[in-house]
Amino acid sequence: MNNIHIDNQELLNEKISKIKADGLDNLHVVSDYDRTLTKCFHEGKKRSSVISLIRSGGYLTKDYPEKAFALFDKYHPYEMDKDLDLEIKSKYMQEWWTTHRELLMKSGMNKGVIDDILRKYSSLFREKTRELLKELNNFKIPLLILSAGVGNLIEGYLKQENIFYSNIQIISNIFEFDENGNALGYKDKIIHVFNKSEASIPEEYKTQISKRKNVILMGDSLGDLDMTSGMDHDIVIKIGFLNEDLTQLPLYKEKFDVVITNDGDMGYVLDLV
């Protein structure tokens, strides 16, 4: 297929052979959410991330969008700067996410916002994502969704599609609410695009994957490559979704075993399982 790019087919074949030889009992999957499990574009337009739906939906105080966009304008260039050291990028992202969390609290973030977004906006999962998640569940292969977005929305969309299976663990920025539905903050430490490797994995899930040394990793950002760095593993097949800016294809081919362009479907991953 024209949208499947593999830089080192021989190495990939070796990894696939090892995973098949070890069997599905030794496999687990780690994936980003926005623009990985979901599509990047719909009807020619770039889709909003789950956090930007809050910003653009008119849910909070009148000055919230302006302040949120000001944070975006300040920090997004650091996120996209190809020449900036990853450690420095991570520092800026931590500042951004922390400041934005405090802004959300001050601007009236509440459970009703989550509920309304789930009602109004479709998840638009990438084609064959539902089939992939169903297959992973059928084979009892654990799936860890590691996202810098809003975990409440991720869980909500999976439930809407009846694909929030028992093998799925979500680690993300999950809001806690008081008895009146007002947001109290995030349940755990902030997850941003460049600190996913530092995410705290629940002990129950660690037990599930303790003997599963082979991993399929999926992401759309170079920062997603570190999602498995805190795990003990033998083989990792890294699959990158390069949805736009094809000038980065050589770099993505260098970093990922497989690169899927043009907002492609999950067919390749489904075939691996």
CSV table of C-alpha atoms in Angstrom, one decimal:
chain,number,residue,atom,x,y,z
A,1,MET,CA,0.0,0.0,0.0
A,2,ASN,CA,1.2,3.5,-0.9
A,3,ASN,CA,0.7,4.8,2.6
A,4,ILE,CA,2.7,2.2,4.4
A,5,HIS,CA,6.4,3.1,4.8
A,6,ILE,CA,9.0,0.7,6.2
A,7,ASP,CA,12.7,1.7,6.3
A,8,ASN,CA,14.1,-1.6,7.5
A,9,GLN,CA,12.0,-4.5,6.3
A,10,GLU,CA,14.5,-7.1,7.4
A,11,LEU,CA,14.5,-5.9,11.0
A,12,LEU,CA,10.7,-5.6,11.0
A,13,ASN,CA,10.4,-9.2,9.8
A,14,GLU,CA,12.6,-10.4,12.6
A,15,LYS,CA,10.5,-8.6,15.2
A,16,ILE,CA,7.2,-10.0,13.7
A,17,SER,CA,8.7,-13.5,13.6
A,18,LYS,CA,9.7,-13.3,17.2
A,19,ILE,CA,6.3,-12.0,18.3
A,20,LYS,CA,4.6,-14.8,16.4
A,21,ALA,CA,6.9,-17.4,17.8
A,22,ASP,CA,6.3,-16.2,21.4
A,23,GLY,CA,2.5,-16.2,20.9
A,24,LEU,CA,-0.2,-13.7,21.8
A,25,ASP,CA,0.1,-14.6,25.5
A,26,ASN,CA,3.4,-12.6,25.4
A,27,LEU,CA,2.0,-9.5,23.7
A,28,HIS,CA,0.5,-6.3,24.8
A,29,VAL,CA,-0.3,-3.0,23.0
A,30,VAL,CA,0.5,0.6,24.1
A,31,SER,CA,-1.2,3.4,22.1
A,32,ASP,CA,-1.8,7.1,22.1
A,33,TYR,CA,-5.4,8.3,21.6
A,34,ASP,CA,-5.9,11.5,19.7
A,35,ARG,CA,-5.0,11.2,16.0
A,36,THR,CA,-3.7,7.6,16.6
A,37,LEU,CA,-6.8,5.6,17.5
A,38,THR,CA,-8.9,8.5,16.1
A,39,LYS,CA,-8.7,10.2,12.7
A,40,CYS,CA,-6.7,13.4,12.2
A,41,PHE,CA,-9.0,14.7,9.4
A,42,HIS,CA,-12.7,14.6,8.6
A,43,GLU,CA,-14.2,15.8,5.4
A,44,GLY,CA,-10.9,17.6,4.6
A,45,LYS,CA,-10.7,19.5,7.9
A,46,LYS,CA,-8.3,18.8,10.7
A,47,ARG,CA,-10.3,17.4,13.7
A,48,SER,CA,-10.1,19.0,17.1
A,49,SER,CA,-8.3,17.2,19.9
A,50,VAL,CA,-10.4,16.3,22.9
A,51,ILE,CA,-9.0,19.2,25.0
A,52,SER,CA,-9.6,21.7,22.3
A,53,LEU,CA,-13.3,20.9,22.2
A,54,ILE,CA,-13.5,22.3,25.7
A,55,ARG,CA,-11.6,25.4,24.6
A,56,SER,CA,-13.8,26.1,21.5
A,57,GLY,CA,-17.2,24.9,22.9
A,58,GLY,CA,-18.1,28.0,24.9
A,59,TYR,CA,-18.5,26.0,28.1
A,60,LEU,CA,-16.5,28.0,30.6
A,61,THR,CA,-16.1,31.7,31.5
A,62,LYS,CA,-16.0,34.3,28.7
A,63,ASP,CA,-12.3,35.0,29.0
A,64,TYR,CA,-11.3,31.3,29.1
A,65,PRO,CA,-10.9,30.8,25.3
A,66,GLU,CA,-8.7,33.9,25.0
A,67,LYS,CA,-6.5,32.9,27.9
A,68,ALA,CA,-6.3,29.3,26.6
A,69,PHE,CA,-5.4,30.4,23.1
A,70,ALA,CA,-2.7,32.7,24.6
A,71,LEU,CA,-1.2,29.7,26.3
A,72,PHE,CA,-1.4,27.8,23.0
A,73,ASP,CA,0.4,30.6,21.1
A,74,LYS,CA,3.1,30.7,23.8
A,75,TYR,CA,3.9,27.1,24.2
A,76,HIS,CA,2.9,25.3,21.0
A,77,PRO,CA,5.9,26.6,19.1
A,78,TYR,CA,8.1,24.9,21.7
A,79,GLU,CA,6.2,21.6,21.2
A,80,MET,CA,6.8,21.8,17.4
A,81,ASP,CA,10.4,23.1,17.4
A,82,LYS,CA,12.4,20.3,15.7
A,83,ASP,CA,15.7,21.7,17.0
A,84,LEU,CA,14.7,22.0,20.7
A,85,ASP,CA,16.1,19.5,23.1
A,86,LEU,CA,13.5,17.0,24.4
A,87,GLU,CA,14.2,17.8,28.0
A,88,ILE,CA,13.6,21.5,27.4
A,89,LYS,CA,10.4,20.7,25.4
A,90,SER,CA,9.2,18.6,28.3
A,91,LYS,CA,9.8,21.4,30.8
A,92,TYR,CA,7.7,23.8,28.6
A,93,MET,CA,4.9,21.3,28.2
A,94,GLN,CA,4.8,20.7,32.0
A,95,GLU,CA,4.4,24.5,32.4
A,96,TRP,CA,1.7,24.6,29.8
A,97,TRP,CA,-0.3,21.7,31.1
A,98,THR,CA,0.0,22.9,34.7
A,99,THR,CA,-1.0,26.5,33.9
A,100,HIS,CA,-3.9,25.3,31.8
A,101,ARG,CA,-5.2,23.0,34.5
A,102,GLU,CA,-5.3,25.9,36.9
A,103,LEU,CA,-7.1,28.0,34.3
A,104,LEU,CA,-9.7,25.3,33.8
A,105,MET,CA,-10.4,25.2,37.5
A,106,LYS,CA,-10.8,29.0,37.7
A,107,SER,CA,-13.0,29.0,34.6
A,108,GLY,CA,-15.6,26.7,36.0
A,109,MET,CA,-14.7,23.3,34.6
A,110,ASN,CA,-17.4,20.8,35.5
A,111,LYS,CA,-18.8,17.4,34.7
A,112,GLY,CA,-21.5,18.8,32.6
A,113,VAL,CA,-18.8,19.9,30.1
A,114,ILE,CA,-17.7,16.3,29.7
A,115,ASP,CA,-21.2,15.1,29.3
A,116,ASP,CA,-22.1,17.7,26.7
A,117,ILE,CA,-19.1,17.1,24.5
A,118,LEU,CA,-19.8,13.3,24.5
A,119,ARG,CA,-23.4,14.1,23.4
A,120,LYS,CA,-22.5,16.6,20.7
A,121,TYR,CA,-19.2,15.4,19.1
A,122,SER,CA,-18.4,12.1,17.5
A,123,SER,CA,-15.2,10.2,18.4
A,124,LEU,CA,-14.5,9.4,14.7
A,125,PHE,CA,-12.2,6.5,15.4
A,126,ARG,CA,-9.8,5.6,12.6
A,127,GLU,CA,-11.2,3.0,10.3
A,128,LYS,CA,-10.7,-0.6,11.6
A,129,THR,CA,-10.0,0.7,15.1
A,130,ARG,CA,-13.2,-0.9,16.4
A,131,GLU,CA,-12.2,-4.2,14.8
A,132,LEU,CA,-8.7,-4.0,16.3
A,133,LEU,CA,-10.0,-3.3,19.8
A,134,LYS,CA,-12.5,-6.1,19.5
A,135,GLU,CA,-9.7,-8.5,18.3
A,136,LEU,CA,-7.4,-7.5,21.2
A,137,ASN,CA,-10.2,-8.2,23.6
A,138,ASN,CA,-11.0,-11.6,22.0
A,139,PHE,CA,-7.4,-12.7,22.4
A,140,LYS,CA,-7.2,-11.1,25.9
A,141,ILE,CA,-4.3,-8.9,24.8
A,142,PRO,CA,-3.9,-5.9,27.2
A,143,LEU,CA,-4.2,-2.5,25.7
A,144,LEU,CA,-2.8,0.6,27.5
A,145,ILE,CA,-4.1,3.9,26.2
A,146,LEU,CA,-1.6,6.6,27.2
A,147,SER,CA,-2.8,10.1,26.4
A,148,ALA,CA,-2.1,13.7,27.2
A,149,GLY,CA,-5.8,14.4,26.6
A,150,VAL,CA,-8.8,14.1,28.9
A,151,GLY,CA,-9.3,10.6,30.2
A,152,ASN,CA,-12.9,11.1,31.0
A,153,LEU,CA,-13.7,11.8,27.4
A,154,ILE,CA,-11.6,8.9,26.1
A,155,GLU,CA,-13.4,6.5,28.4
A,156,GLY,CA,-16.7,8.1,27.5
A,157,TYR,CA,-16.2,7.7,23.7
A,158,LEU,CA,-15.1,4.1,24.1
A,159,LYS,CA,-18.2,3.3,26.1
A,160,GLN,CA,-20.4,5.1,23.5
A,161,GLU,CA,-19.0,2.7,20.9
A,162,ASN,CA,-19.3,-0.3,23.2
A,163,ILE,CA,-15.6,-1.0,22.9
A,164,PHE,CA,-14.4,-0.2,26.4
A,165,TYR,CA,-13.4,-3.7,27.1
A,166,SER,CA,-12.0,-5.2,30.3
A,167,ASN,CA,-8.5,-5.5,28.7
A,168,ILE,CA,-8.2,-1.7,28.3
A,169,GLN,CA,-6.4,0.6,30.8
A,170,ILE,CA,-6.4,4.3,30.3
A,171,ILE,CA,-3.7,6.5,31.7
A,172,SER,CA,-4.5,10.2,31.0
A,173,ASN,CA,-5.5,13.4,32.6
A,174,ILE,CA,-8.7,12.3,34.4
A,175,PHE,CA,-10.7,15.0,36.1
A,176,GLU,CA,-12.1,14.4,39.6
A,177,PHE,CA,-15.4,16.1,40.5
A,178,ASP,CA,-17.1,17.0,43.8
A,179,GLU,CA,-20.7,16.1,44.7
A,180,ASN,CA,-21.9,19.2,42.7
A,181,GLY,CA,-20.0,18.2,39.6
A,182,ASN,CA,-17.3,20.9,39.9
A,183,ALA,CA,-13.8,19.8,38.8
A,184,LEU,CA,-11.3,19.4,41.7
A,185,GLY,CA,-8.3,18.7,39.5
A,186,TYR,CA,-6.7,15.7,37.9
A,187,LYS,CA,-6.7,12.3,39.6
A,188,ASP,CA,-3.0,11.7,39.1
A,189,LYS,CA,0.1,13.6,37.9
A,190,ILE,CA,-0.2,15.6,34.7
A,191,ILE,CA,0.4,13.6,31.5
A,192,HIS,CA,1.7,15.7,28.5
A,193,VAL,CA,3.1,14.8,25.1
A,194,PHE,CA,6.7,14.4,26.3
A,195,ASN,CA,6.4,12.7,29.7
A,196,LYS,CA,4.4,9.6,28.9
A,197,SER,CA,7.4,7.4,29.9
A,198,GLU,CA,7.1,8.7,33.4
A,199,ALA,CA,3.4,7.8,33.7
A,200,SER,CA,2.4,5.8,36.8
A,201,ILE,CA,1.1,2.5,35.7
A,202,PRO,CA,-1.3,0.9,38.1
A,203,GLU,CA,0.0,-2.2,39.9
A,204,GLU,CA,-2.9,-4.3,38.6
A,205,TYR,CA,-2.0,-3.5,35.0
A,206,LYS,CA,1.7,-4.1,35.7
A,207,THR,CA,0.7,-7.6,36.9
A,208,GLN,CA,-1.2,-8.2,33.7
A,209,ILE,CA,1.8,-7.4,31.5
A,210,SER,CA,4.6,-8.6,33.7
A,211,LYS,CA,5.2,-11.7,31.6
A,212,ARG,CA,4.2,-10.0,28.3
A,213,LYS,CA,7.6,-8.9,27.0
A,214,ASN,CA,6.6,-8.1,23.4
A,215,VAL,CA,4.8,-4.8,22.6
A,216,ILE,CA,3.1,-3.1,19.7
A,217,LEU,CA,3.4,0.7,20.2
A,218,MET,CA,1.3,3.2,18.3
A,219,GLY,CA,1.5,7.0,18.2
A,220,ASP,CA,1.4,10.0,16.0
A,221,SER,CA,4.1,12.0,17.8
A,222,LEU,CA,7.9,11.4,18.3
A,223,GLY,CA,7.2,11.9,22.0
A,224,ASP,CA,5.0,8.7,21.8
A,225,LEU,CA,8.2,6.6,21.2
A,226,ASP,CA,9.0,6.8,24.9
A,227,MET,CA,5.7,5.3,26.0
A,228,THR,CA,7.3,1.9,26.7
A,229,SER,CA,10.6,3.1,28.1
A,230,GLY,CA,9.5,2.5,31.7
A,231,MET,CA,8.5,-1.1,30.9
A,232,ASP,CA,10.5,-4.3,30.8
A,233,HIS,CA,10.2,-5.7,27.2
A,234,ASP,CA,12.1,-7.7,24.6
A,235,ILE,CA,10.5,-6.7,21.3
A,236,VAL,CA,8.8,-3.4,20.4
A,237,ILE,CA,7.2,-2.9,17.0
A,238,LYS,CA,6.8,0.9,16.7
A,239,ILE,CA,4.0,2.1,14.4
A,240,GLY,CA,3.8,5.8,13.7
A,241,PHE,CA,0.9,7.7,12.1
A,242,LEU,CA,2.2,10.7,10.2
A,243,ASN,CA,-1.0,12.4,9.4
A,244,GLU,CA,0.4,15.6,7.9
A,245,ASP,CA,3.7,17.4,7.2
A,246,LEU,CA,5.3,14.7,5.0
A,247,THR,CA,8.6,16.5,5.2
A,248,GLN,CA,9.0,14.6,8.5
A,249,LEU,CA,8.7,11.2,6.7
A,250,PRO,CA,12.4,10.5,6.7
A,251,LEU,CA,12.7,11.2,10.4
A,252,TYR,CA,9.6,9.1,11.2
A,253,LYS,CA,10.9,6.2,9.1
A,254,GLU,CA,14.1,6.4,11.1
A,255,LYS,CA,12.3,6.3,14.4
A,256,PHE,CA,9.4,4.0,13.8
A,257,ASP,CA,9.4,0.5,12.3
A,258,VAL,CA,6.3,1.3,10.3
A,259,VAL,CA,4.9,4.7,9.3
A,260,ILE,CA,1.3,5.0,8.1
A,261,THR,CA,0.6,8.2,6.2
A,262,ASN,CA,-2.5,10.0,4.7
A,263,ASP,CA,-4.6,9.4,7.9
A,264,GLY,CA,-4.6,5.7,7.0
A,265,ASP,CA,-6.6,2.9,8.7
A,266,MET,CA,-5.7,0.3,11.3
A,267,GLY,CA,-5.6,-2.5,8.8
A,268,TYR,CA,-1.9,-3.0,9.0
A,269,VAL,CA,-2.0,-3.3,12.8
A,270,LEU,CA,-5.0,-5.6,12.7
A,271,ASP,CA,-3.1,-7.9,10.4
A,272,LEU,CA,-0.2,-8.1,12.9
A,273,VAL,CA,-2.6,-9.4,15.6
